[in-house]
Amino acid sequence: MSDAAPVMQVRLDVWLWAARFFRTRSLARQAVDTGKVDVAGQRPKASRLLRIGEAVQVTRGEETFDVVVRGLSDARGPAPVAQALYEETEASRARREQQRLQRAAMRDGYRPPEHKPDKRARRLIQALGDIDAS
């Protein structure tokens, strides 16, 4: 009698964790509590029950994902299984790609130093810092 009934509803923080938007359930809960997750345009609680077909907006770092829930799971699995739990909108994908290109263009031309500054360079950097302080 180990028939596993299909999950009809699951907590939002558990789904975000299972869909691999956040590494831990507590990070998912914290993101919901701080307003980084919207469900159907409203700010939910972490214990809100999520249903298939609902629109979820997740802000993680500099990226914002607009997804539609396609499956429910309360267990974290491999990445291909987690990606089957949602479908990202085309507008969201295009926006994230555009933002990625902008970030790449902003750091274009910057070359980090090849090594740590030596004693003379550190003194010069320190002297420049003293000029700015006055």
mmCIF file with all atom_site columns, N, CA and C in Angstrom, residues 78-131:
data_model
loop_
_atom_site.group_PDB
_atom_site.id
_atom_site.type_symbol
_atom_site.label_atom_id
_atom_site.label_alt_id
_atom_site.label_comp_id
_atom_site.label_asym_id
_atom_site.label_entity_id
_atom_site.label_seq_id
_atom_site.pdbx_PDB_ins_code
_atom_site.Cartn_x
_atom_site.Cartn_y
_atom_site.Cartn_z
_atom_site.occupancy
_atom_site.B_iso_or_equiv
_atom_site.pdbx_formal_charge
_atom_site.auth_seq_id
_atom_site.auth_comp_id
_atom_site.auth_asym_id
_atom_site.auth_atom_id
_atom_site.pdbx_PDB_model_num
ATOM 1   N N  . PRO A 1 78  ? 17.581 15.985 -9.114  1.00 0.00 ? 78  PRO A N  1
ATOM 2   C CA . PRO A 1 78  ? 18.593 16.464 -10.045 1.00 0.00 ? 78  PRO A CA 1
ATOM 3   C C  . PRO A 1 78  ? 18.095 17.679 -10.842 1.00 0.00 ? 78  PRO A C  1
ATOM 4   N N  . ALA A 1 79  ? 19.034 18.422 -11.409 1.00 0.00 ? 79  ALA A N  1
ATOM 5   C CA . ALA A 1 79  ? 18.700 19.660 -12.117 1.00 0.00 ? 79  ALA A CA 1
ATOM 6   C C  . ALA A 1 79  ? 17.699 19.465 -13.254 1.00 0.00 ? 79  ALA A C  1
ATOM 7   N N  . PRO A 1 80  ? 17.820 18.428 -14.101 1.00 0.00 ? 80  PRO A N  1
ATOM 8   C CA . PRO A 1 80  ? 16.819 18.271 -15.164 1.00 0.00 ? 80  PRO A CA 1
ATOM 9   C C  . PRO A 1 80  ? 15.396 18.078 -14.633 1.00 0.00 ? 80  PRO A C  1
ATOM 10  N N  . VAL A 1 81  ? 15.276 17.384 -13.518 1.00 0.00 ? 81  VAL A N  1
ATOM 11  C CA . VAL A 1 81  ? 13.957 17.192 -12.904 1.00 0.00 ? 81  VAL A CA 1
ATOM 12  C C  . VAL A 1 81  ? 13.453 18.519 -12.339 1.00 0.00 ? 81  VAL A C  1
ATOM 13  N N  . ALA A 1 82  ? 14.345 19.275 -11.716 1.00 0.00 ? 82  ALA A N  1
ATOM 14  C CA . ALA A 1 82  ? 13.963 20.569 -11.148 1.00 0.00 ? 82  ALA A CA 1
ATOM 15  C C  . ALA A 1 82  ? 13.544 21.541 -12.236 1.00 0.00 ? 82  ALA A C  1
ATOM 16  N N  . GLN A 1 83  ? 14.214 21.538 -13.378 1.00 0.00 ? 83  GLN A N  1
ATOM 17  C CA . GLN A 1 83  ? 13.855 22.438 -14.466 1.00 0.00 ? 83  GLN A CA 1
ATOM 18  C C  . GLN A 1 83  ? 12.517 22.086 -15.093 1.00 0.00 ? 83  GLN A C  1
ATOM 19  N N  . ALA A 1 84  ? 12.065 20.859 -14.917 1.00 0.00 ? 84  ALA A N  1
ATOM 20  C CA . ALA A 1 84  ? 10.754 20.464 -15.430 1.00 0.00 ? 84  ALA A CA 1
ATOM 21  C C  . ALA A 1 84  ? 9.624  20.991 -14.547 1.00 0.00 ? 84  ALA A C  1
ATOM 22  N N  . LEU A 1 85  ? 9.950  21.497 -13.360 1.00 0.00 ? 85  LEU A N  1
ATOM 23  C CA . LEU A 1 85  ? 8.916  22.003 -12.452 1.00 0.00 ? 85  LEU A CA 1
ATOM 24  C C  . LEU A 1 85  ? 8.409  23.381 -12.856 1.00 0.00 ? 85  LEU A C  1
ATOM 25  N N  . TYR A 1 86  ? 9.117  24.072 -13.745 1.00 0.00 ? 86  TYR A N  1
ATOM 26  C CA . TYR A 1 86  ? 8.705  25.420 -14.141 1.00 0.00 ? 86  TYR A CA 1
ATOM 27  C C  . TYR A 1 86  ? 9.056  25.665 -15.604 1.00 0.00 ? 86  TYR A C  1
ATOM 28  N N  . GLU A 1 87  ? 8.433  26.702 -16.151 1.00 0.00 ? 87  GLU A N  1
ATOM 29  C CA . GLU A 1 87  ? 8.731  27.136 -17.513 1.00 0.00 ? 87  GLU A CA 1
ATOM 30  C C  . GLU A 1 87  ? 8.966  28.639 -17.471 1.00 0.00 ? 87  GLU A C  1
ATOM 31  N N  . GLU A 1 88  ? 10.144 29.059 -17.880 1.00 0.00 ? 88  GLU A N  1
ATOM 32  C CA . GLU A 1 88  ? 10.467 30.481 -17.875 1.00 0.00 ? 88  GLU A CA 1
ATOM 33  C C  . GLU A 1 88  ? 9.884  31.144 -19.115 1.00 0.00 ? 88  GLU A C  1
ATOM 34  N N  . THR A 1 89  ? 9.335  32.340 -18.946 1.00 0.00 ? 89  THR A N  1
ATOM 35  C CA . THR A 1 89  ? 8.744  33.049 -20.080 1.00 0.00 ? 89  THR A CA 1
ATOM 36  C C  . THR A 1 89  ? 9.845  33.537 -21.016 1.00 0.00 ? 89  THR A C  1
ATOM 37  N N  . GLU A 1 90  ? 9.487  33.726 -22.284 1.00 0.00 ? 90  GLU A N  1
ATOM 38  C CA . GLU A 1 90  ? 10.448 34.202 -23.278 1.00 0.00 ? 90  GLU A CA 1
ATOM 39  C C  . GLU A 1 90  ? 10.934 35.610 -22.943 1.00 0.00 ? 90  GLU A C  1
ATOM 40  N N  . ALA A 1 91  ? 10.027 36.461 -22.464 1.00 0.00 ? 91  ALA A N  1
ATOM 41  C CA . ALA A 1 91  ? 10.410 37.832 -22.101 1.00 0.00 ? 91  ALA A CA 1
ATOM 42  C C  . ALA A 1 91  ? 11.444 37.823 -20.979 1.00 0.00 ? 91  ALA A C  1
ATOM 43  N N  . SER A 1 92  ? 11.278 36.947 -20.023 1.00 0.00 ? 92  SER A N  1
ATOM 44  C CA . SER A 1 92  ? 12.215 36.837 -18.908 1.00 0.00 ? 92  SER A CA 1
ATOM 45  C C  . SER A 1 92  ? 13.576 36.363 -19.400 1.00 0.00 ? 92  SER A C  1
ATOM 46  N N  . ARG A 1 93  ? 13.572 35.356 -20.279 1.00 0.00 ? 93  ARG A N  1
ATOM 47  C CA . ARG A 1 93  ? 14.826 34.844 -20.824 1.00 0.00 ? 93  ARG A CA 1
ATOM 48  C C  . ARG A 1 93  ? 15.583 35.933 -21.590 1.00 0.00 ? 93  ARG A C  1
ATOM 49  N N  . ALA A 1 94  ? 14.851 36.683 -22.427 1.00 0.00 ? 94  ALA A N  1
ATOM 50  C CA . ALA A 1 94  ? 15.476 37.745 -23.218 1.00 0.00 ? 94  ALA A CA 1
ATOM 51  C C  . ALA A 1 94  ? 16.020 38.853 -22.315 1.00 0.00 ? 94  ALA A C  1
ATOM 52  N N  . ARG A 1 95  ? 15.258 39.210 -21.277 1.00 0.00 ? 95  ARG A N  1
ATOM 53  C CA . ARG A 1 95  ? 15.695 40.258 -20.359 1.00 0.00 ? 95  ARG A CA 1
ATOM 54  C C  . ARG A 1 95  ? 16.956 39.834 -19.612 1.00 0.00 ? 95  ARG A C  1
ATOM 55  N N  . ARG A 1 96  ? 17.007 38.603 -19.141 1.00 0.00 ? 96  ARG A N  1
ATOM 56  C CA . ARG A 1 96  ? 18.193 38.121 -18.426 1.00 0.00 ? 96  ARG A CA 1
ATOM 57  C C  . ARG A 1 96  ? 19.408 38.071 -19.347 1.00 0.00 ? 96  ARG A C  1
ATOM 58  N N  . GLU A 1 97  ? 19.214 37.670 -20.599 1.00 0.00 ? 97  GLU A N  1
ATOM 59  C CA . GLU A 1 97  ? 20.320 37.632 -21.554 1.00 0.00 ? 97  GLU A CA 1
ATOM 60  C C  . GLU A 1 97  ? 20.837 39.043 -21.828 1.00 0.00 ? 97  GLU A C  1
ATOM 61  N N  . GLN A 1 98  ? 19.923 40.005 -21.976 1.00 0.00 ? 98  GLN A N  1
ATOM 62  C CA . GLN A 1 98  ? 20.311 41.402 -22.206 1.00 0.00 ? 98  GLN A CA 1
ATOM 63  C C  . GLN A 1 98  ? 21.101 41.947 -21.011 1.00 0.00 ? 98  GLN A C  1
ATOM 64  N N  . GLN A 1 99  ? 20.648 41.651 -19.806 1.00 0.00 ? 99  GLN A N  1
ATOM 65  C CA . GLN A 1 99  ? 21.354 42.097 -18.606 1.00 0.00 ? 99  GLN A CA 1
ATOM 66  C C  . GLN A 1 99  ? 22.734 41.456 -18.511 1.00 0.00 ? 99  GLN A C  1
ATOM 67  N N  . ARG A 1 100 ? 22.846 40.192 -18.899 1.00 0.00 ? 100 ARG A N  1
ATOM 68  C CA . ARG A 1 100 ? 24.133 39.502 -18.878 1.00 0.00 ? 100 ARG A CA 1
ATOM 69  C C  . ARG A 1 100 ? 25.107 40.170 -19.847 1.00 0.00 ? 100 ARG A C  1
ATOM 70  N N  . LEU A 1 101 ? 24.610 40.527 -21.038 1.00 0.00 ? 101 LEU A N  1
ATOM 71  C CA . LEU A 1 101 ? 25.457 41.200 -22.015 1.00 0.00 ? 101 LEU A CA 1
ATOM 72  C C  . LEU A 1 101 ? 25.890 42.581 -21.525 1.00 0.00 ? 101 LEU A C  1
ATOM 73  N N  . GLN A 1 102 ? 24.998 43.294 -20.848 1.00 0.00 ? 102 GLN A N  1
ATOM 74  C CA . GLN A 1 102 ? 25.350 44.612 -20.306 1.00 0.00 ? 102 GLN A CA 1
ATOM 75  C C  . GLN A 1 102 ? 26.435 44.491 -19.236 1.00 0.00 ? 102 GLN A C  1
ATOM 76  N N  . ARG A 1 103 ? 26.311 43.503 -18.354 1.00 0.00 ? 103 ARG A N  1
ATOM 77  C CA . ARG A 1 103 ? 27.332 43.304 -17.326 1.00 0.00 ? 103 ARG A CA 1
ATOM 78  C C  . ARG A 1 103 ? 28.669 42.945 -17.954 1.00 0.00 ? 103 ARG A C  1
ATOM 79  N N  . ALA A 1 104 ? 28.649 42.137 -19.014 1.00 0.00 ? 104 ALA A N  1
ATOM 80  C CA . ALA A 1 104 ? 29.891 41.764 -19.694 1.00 0.00 ? 104 ALA A CA 1
ATOM 81  C C  . ALA A 1 104 ? 30.515 42.987 -20.356 1.00 0.00 ? 104 ALA A C  1
ATOM 82  N N  . ALA A 1 105 ? 29.693 43.860 -20.928 1.00 0.00 ? 105 ALA A N  1
ATOM 83  C CA . ALA A 1 105 ? 30.216 45.063 -21.579 1.00 0.00 ? 105 ALA A CA 1
ATOM 84  C C  . ALA A 1 105 ? 30.792 46.037 -20.563 1.00 0.00 ? 105 ALA A C  1
ATOM 85  N N  . MET A 1 106 ? 30.208 46.092 -19.376 1.00 0.00 ? 106 MET A N  1
ATOM 86  C CA . MET A 1 106 ? 30.702 47.004 -18.339 1.00 0.00 ? 106 MET A CA 1
ATOM 87  C C  . MET A 1 106 ? 32.105 46.612 -17.872 1.00 0.00 ? 106 MET A C  1
ATOM 88  N N  . ARG A 1 107 ? 32.393 45.330 -17.826 1.00 0.00 ? 107 ARG A N  1
ATOM 89  C CA . ARG A 1 107 ? 33.712 44.915 -17.351 1.00 0.00 ? 107 ARG A CA 1
ATOM 90  C C  . ARG A 1 107 ? 34.694 44.726 -18.503 1.00 0.00 ? 107 ARG A C  1
ATOM 91  N N  . ASP A 1 108 ? 34.249 44.983 -19.740 1.00 0.00 ? 108 ASP A N  1
ATOM 92  C CA . ASP A 1 108 ? 35.132 44.875 -20.890 1.00 0.00 ? 108 ASP A CA 1
ATOM 93  C C  . ASP A 1 108 ? 36.213 45.954 -20.807 1.00 0.00 ? 108 ASP A C  1
ATOM 94  N N  . GLY A 1 109 ? 37.440 45.587 -21.040 1.00 0.00 ? 109 GLY A N  1
ATOM 95  C CA . GLY A 1 109 ? 38.543 46.541 -20.964 1.00 0.00 ? 109 GLY A CA 1
ATOM 96  C C  . GLY A 1 109 ? 39.245 46.522 -19.616 1.00 0.00 ? 109 GLY A C  1
ATOM 97  N N  . TYR A 1 110 ? 38.605 45.989 -18.588 1.00 0.00 ? 110 TYR A N  1
ATOM 98  C CA . TYR A 1 110 ? 39.243 45.901 -17.275 1.00 0.00 ? 110 TYR A CA 1
ATOM 99  C C  . TYR A 1 110 ? 40.145 44.679 -17.253 1.00 0.00 ? 110 TYR A C  1
ATOM 100 N N  . ARG A 1 111 ? 41.382 44.890 -16.856 1.00 0.00 ? 111 ARG A N  1
ATOM 101 C CA . ARG A 1 111 ? 42.302 43.783 -16.696 1.00 0.00 ? 111 ARG A CA 1
ATOM 102 C C  . ARG A 1 111 ? 42.804 43.775 -15.263 1.00 0.00 ? 111 ARG A C  1
ATOM 103 N N  . PRO A 1 112 ? 42.544 42.742 -14.526 1.00 0.00 ? 112 PRO A N  1
ATOM 104 C CA . PRO A 1 112 ? 43.044 42.694 -13.146 1.00 0.00 ? 112 PRO A CA 1
ATOM 105 C C  . PRO A 1 112 ? 44.567 42.611 -13.150 1.00 0.00 ? 112 PRO A C  1
ATOM 106 N N  . PRO A 1 113 ? 45.198 43.089 -12.087 1.00 0.00 ? 113 PRO A N  1
ATOM 107 C CA . PRO A 1 113 ? 46.656 43.026 -12.031 1.00 0.00 ? 113 PRO A CA 1
ATOM 108 C C  . PRO A 1 113 ? 47.146 41.582 -12.055 1.00 0.00 ? 113 PRO A C  1
ATOM 109 N N  . GLU A 1 114 ? 48.325 41.400 -12.611 1.00 0.00 ? 114 GLU A N  1
ATOM 110 C CA . GLU A 1 114 ? 48.876 40.049 -12.731 1.00 0.00 ? 114 GLU A CA 1
ATOM 111 C C  . GLU A 1 114 ? 49.380 39.508 -11.403 1.00 0.00 ? 114 GLU A C  1
ATOM 112 N N  . HIS A 1 115 ? 49.768 40.415 -10.502 1.00 0.00 ? 115 HIS A N  1
ATOM 113 C CA . HIS A 1 115 ? 50.285 39.975 -9.205  1.00 0.00 ? 115 HIS A CA 1
ATOM 114 C C  . HIS A 1 115 ? 49.987 41.047 -8.163  1.00 0.00 ? 115 HIS A C  1
ATOM 115 N N  . LYS A 1 116 ? 50.290 40.726 -6.929  1.00 0.00 ? 116 LYS A N  1
ATOM 116 C CA . LYS A 1 116 ? 50.072 41.678 -5.843  1.00 0.00 ? 116 LYS A CA 1
ATOM 117 C C  . LYS A 1 116 ? 51.057 42.840 -5.971  1.00 0.00 ? 116 LYS A C  1
ATOM 118 N N  . PRO A 1 117 ? 50.659 44.045 -5.504  1.00 0.00 ? 117 PRO A N  1
ATOM 119 C CA . PRO A 1 117 ? 51.607 45.161 -5.577  1.00 0.00 ? 117 PRO A CA 1
ATOM 120 C C  . PRO A 1 117 ? 52.817 44.919 -4.665  1.00 0.00 ? 117 PRO A C  1
ATOM 121 N N  . ASP A 1 118 ? 53.969 45.398 -5.126  1.00 0.00 ? 118 ASP A N  1
ATOM 122 C CA . ASP A 1 118 ? 55.172 45.267 -4.310  1.00 0.00 ? 118 ASP A CA 1
ATOM 123 C C  . ASP A 1 118 ? 55.218 46.412 -3.289  1.00 0.00 ? 118 ASP A C  1
ATOM 124 N N  . LYS A 1 119 ? 56.304 46.477 -2.542  1.00 0.00 ? 119 LYS A N  1
ATOM 125 C CA . LYS A 1 119 ? 56.409 47.453 -1.457  1.00 0.00 ? 119 LYS A CA 1
ATOM 126 C C  . LYS A 1 119 ? 56.299 48.879 -1.987  1.00 0.00 ? 119 LYS A C  1
ATOM 127 N N  . ARG A 1 120 ? 56.953 49.167 -3.093  1.00 0.00 ? 120 ARG A N  1
ATOM 128 C CA . ARG A 1 120 ? 56.930 50.520 -3.663  1.00 0.00 ? 120 ARG A CA 1
ATOM 129 C C  . ARG A 1 120 ? 55.524 50.890 -4.135  1.00 0.00 ? 120 ARG A C  1
ATOM 130 N N  . ALA A 1 121 ? 54.872 49.971 -4.825  1.00 0.00 ? 121 ALA A N  1
ATOM 131 C CA . ALA A 1 121 ? 53.519 50.223 -5.328  1.00 0.00 ? 121 ALA A CA 1
ATOM 132 C C  . ALA A 1 121 ? 52.542 50.415 -4.169  1.00 0.00 ? 121 ALA A C  1
ATOM 133 N N  . ARG A 1 122 ? 52.693 49.646 -3.093  1.00 0.00 ? 122 ARG A N  1
ATOM 134 C CA . ARG A 1 122 ? 51.815 49.806 -1.928  1.00 0.00 ? 122 ARG A CA 1
ATOM 135 C C  . ARG A 1 122 ? 51.973 51.191 -1.322  1.00 0.00 ? 122 ARG A C  1
ATOM 136 N N  . ARG A 1 123 ? 53.210 51.676 -1.251  1.00 0.00 ? 123 ARG A N  1
ATOM 137 C CA . ARG A 1 123 ? 53.442 53.024 -0.707  1.00 0.00 ? 123 ARG A CA 1
ATOM 138 C C  . ARG A 1 123 ? 52.815 54.089 -1.600  1.00 0.00 ? 123 ARG A C  1
ATOM 139 N N  . LEU A 1 124 ? 52.902 53.910 -2.915  1.00 0.00 ? 124 LEU A N  1
ATOM 140 C CA . LEU A 1 124 ? 52.264 54.860 -3.833  1.00 0.00 ? 124 LEU A CA 1
ATOM 141 C C  . LEU A 1 124 ? 50.736 54.850 -3.678  1.00 0.00 ? 124 LEU A C  1
ATOM 142 N N  . ILE A 1 125 ? 50.174 53.665 -3.550  1.00 0.00 ? 125 ILE A N  1
ATOM 143 C CA . ILE A 1 125 ? 48.726 53.543 -3.350  1.00 0.00 ? 125 ILE A CA 1
ATOM 144 C C  . ILE A 1 125 ? 48.333 54.208 -2.035  1.00 0.00 ? 125 ILE A C  1
ATOM 145 N N  . GLN A 1 126 ? 49.111 53.993 -1.017  1.00 0.00 ? 126 GLN A N  1
ATOM 146 C CA . GLN A 1 126 ? 48.846 54.595 0.292   1.00 0.00 ? 126 GLN A CA 1
ATOM 147 C C  . GLN A 1 126 ? 48.931 56.116 0.203   1.00 0.00 ? 126 GLN A C  1
ATOM 148 N N  . ALA A 1 127 ? 49.920 56.636 -0.544  1.00 0.00 ? 127 ALA A N  1
ATOM 149 C CA . ALA A 1 127 ? 50.083 58.081 -0.701  1.00 0.00 ? 127 ALA A CA 1
ATOM 150 C C  . ALA A 1 127 ? 48.877 58.675 -1.427  1.00 0.00 ? 127 ALA A C  1
ATOM 151 N N  . LEU A 1 128 ? 48.369 57.985 -2.427  1.00 0.00 ? 128 LEU A N  1
ATOM 152 C CA . LEU A 1 128 ? 47.173 58.454 -3.138  1.00 0.00 ? 128 LEU A CA 1
ATOM 153 C C  . LEU A 1 128 ? 45.976 58.472 -2.211  1.00 0.00 ? 128 LEU A C  1
ATOM 154 N N  . GLY A 1 129 ? 45.906 57.496 -1.337  1.00 0.00 ? 129 GLY A N  1
ATOM 155 C CA . GLY A 1 129 ? 44.808 57.449 -0.376  1.00 0.00 ? 129 GLY A CA 1
ATOM 156 C C  . GLY A 1 129 ? 44.869 58.621 0.581   1.00 0.00 ? 129 GLY A C  1
ATOM 157 N N  . ASP A 1 130 ? 46.074 59.038 0.972   1.00 0.00 ? 130 ASP A N  1
ATOM 158 C CA . ASP A 1 130 ? 46.232 60.170 1.878   1.00 0.00 ? 130 ASP A CA 1
ATOM 159 C C  . ASP A 1 130 ? 45.820 61.474 1.212   1.00 0.00 ? 130 ASP A C  1
ATOM 160 N N  . ILE A 1 131 ? 46.053 61.610 -0.084  1.00 0.00 ? 131 ILE A N  1
ATOM 161 C CA . ILE A 1 131 ? 45.660 62.832 -0.807  1.00 0.00 ? 131 ILE A CA 1
ATOM 162 C C  . ILE A 1 131 ? 44.155 62.955 -0.810  1.00 0.00 ? 131 ILE A C  1
#
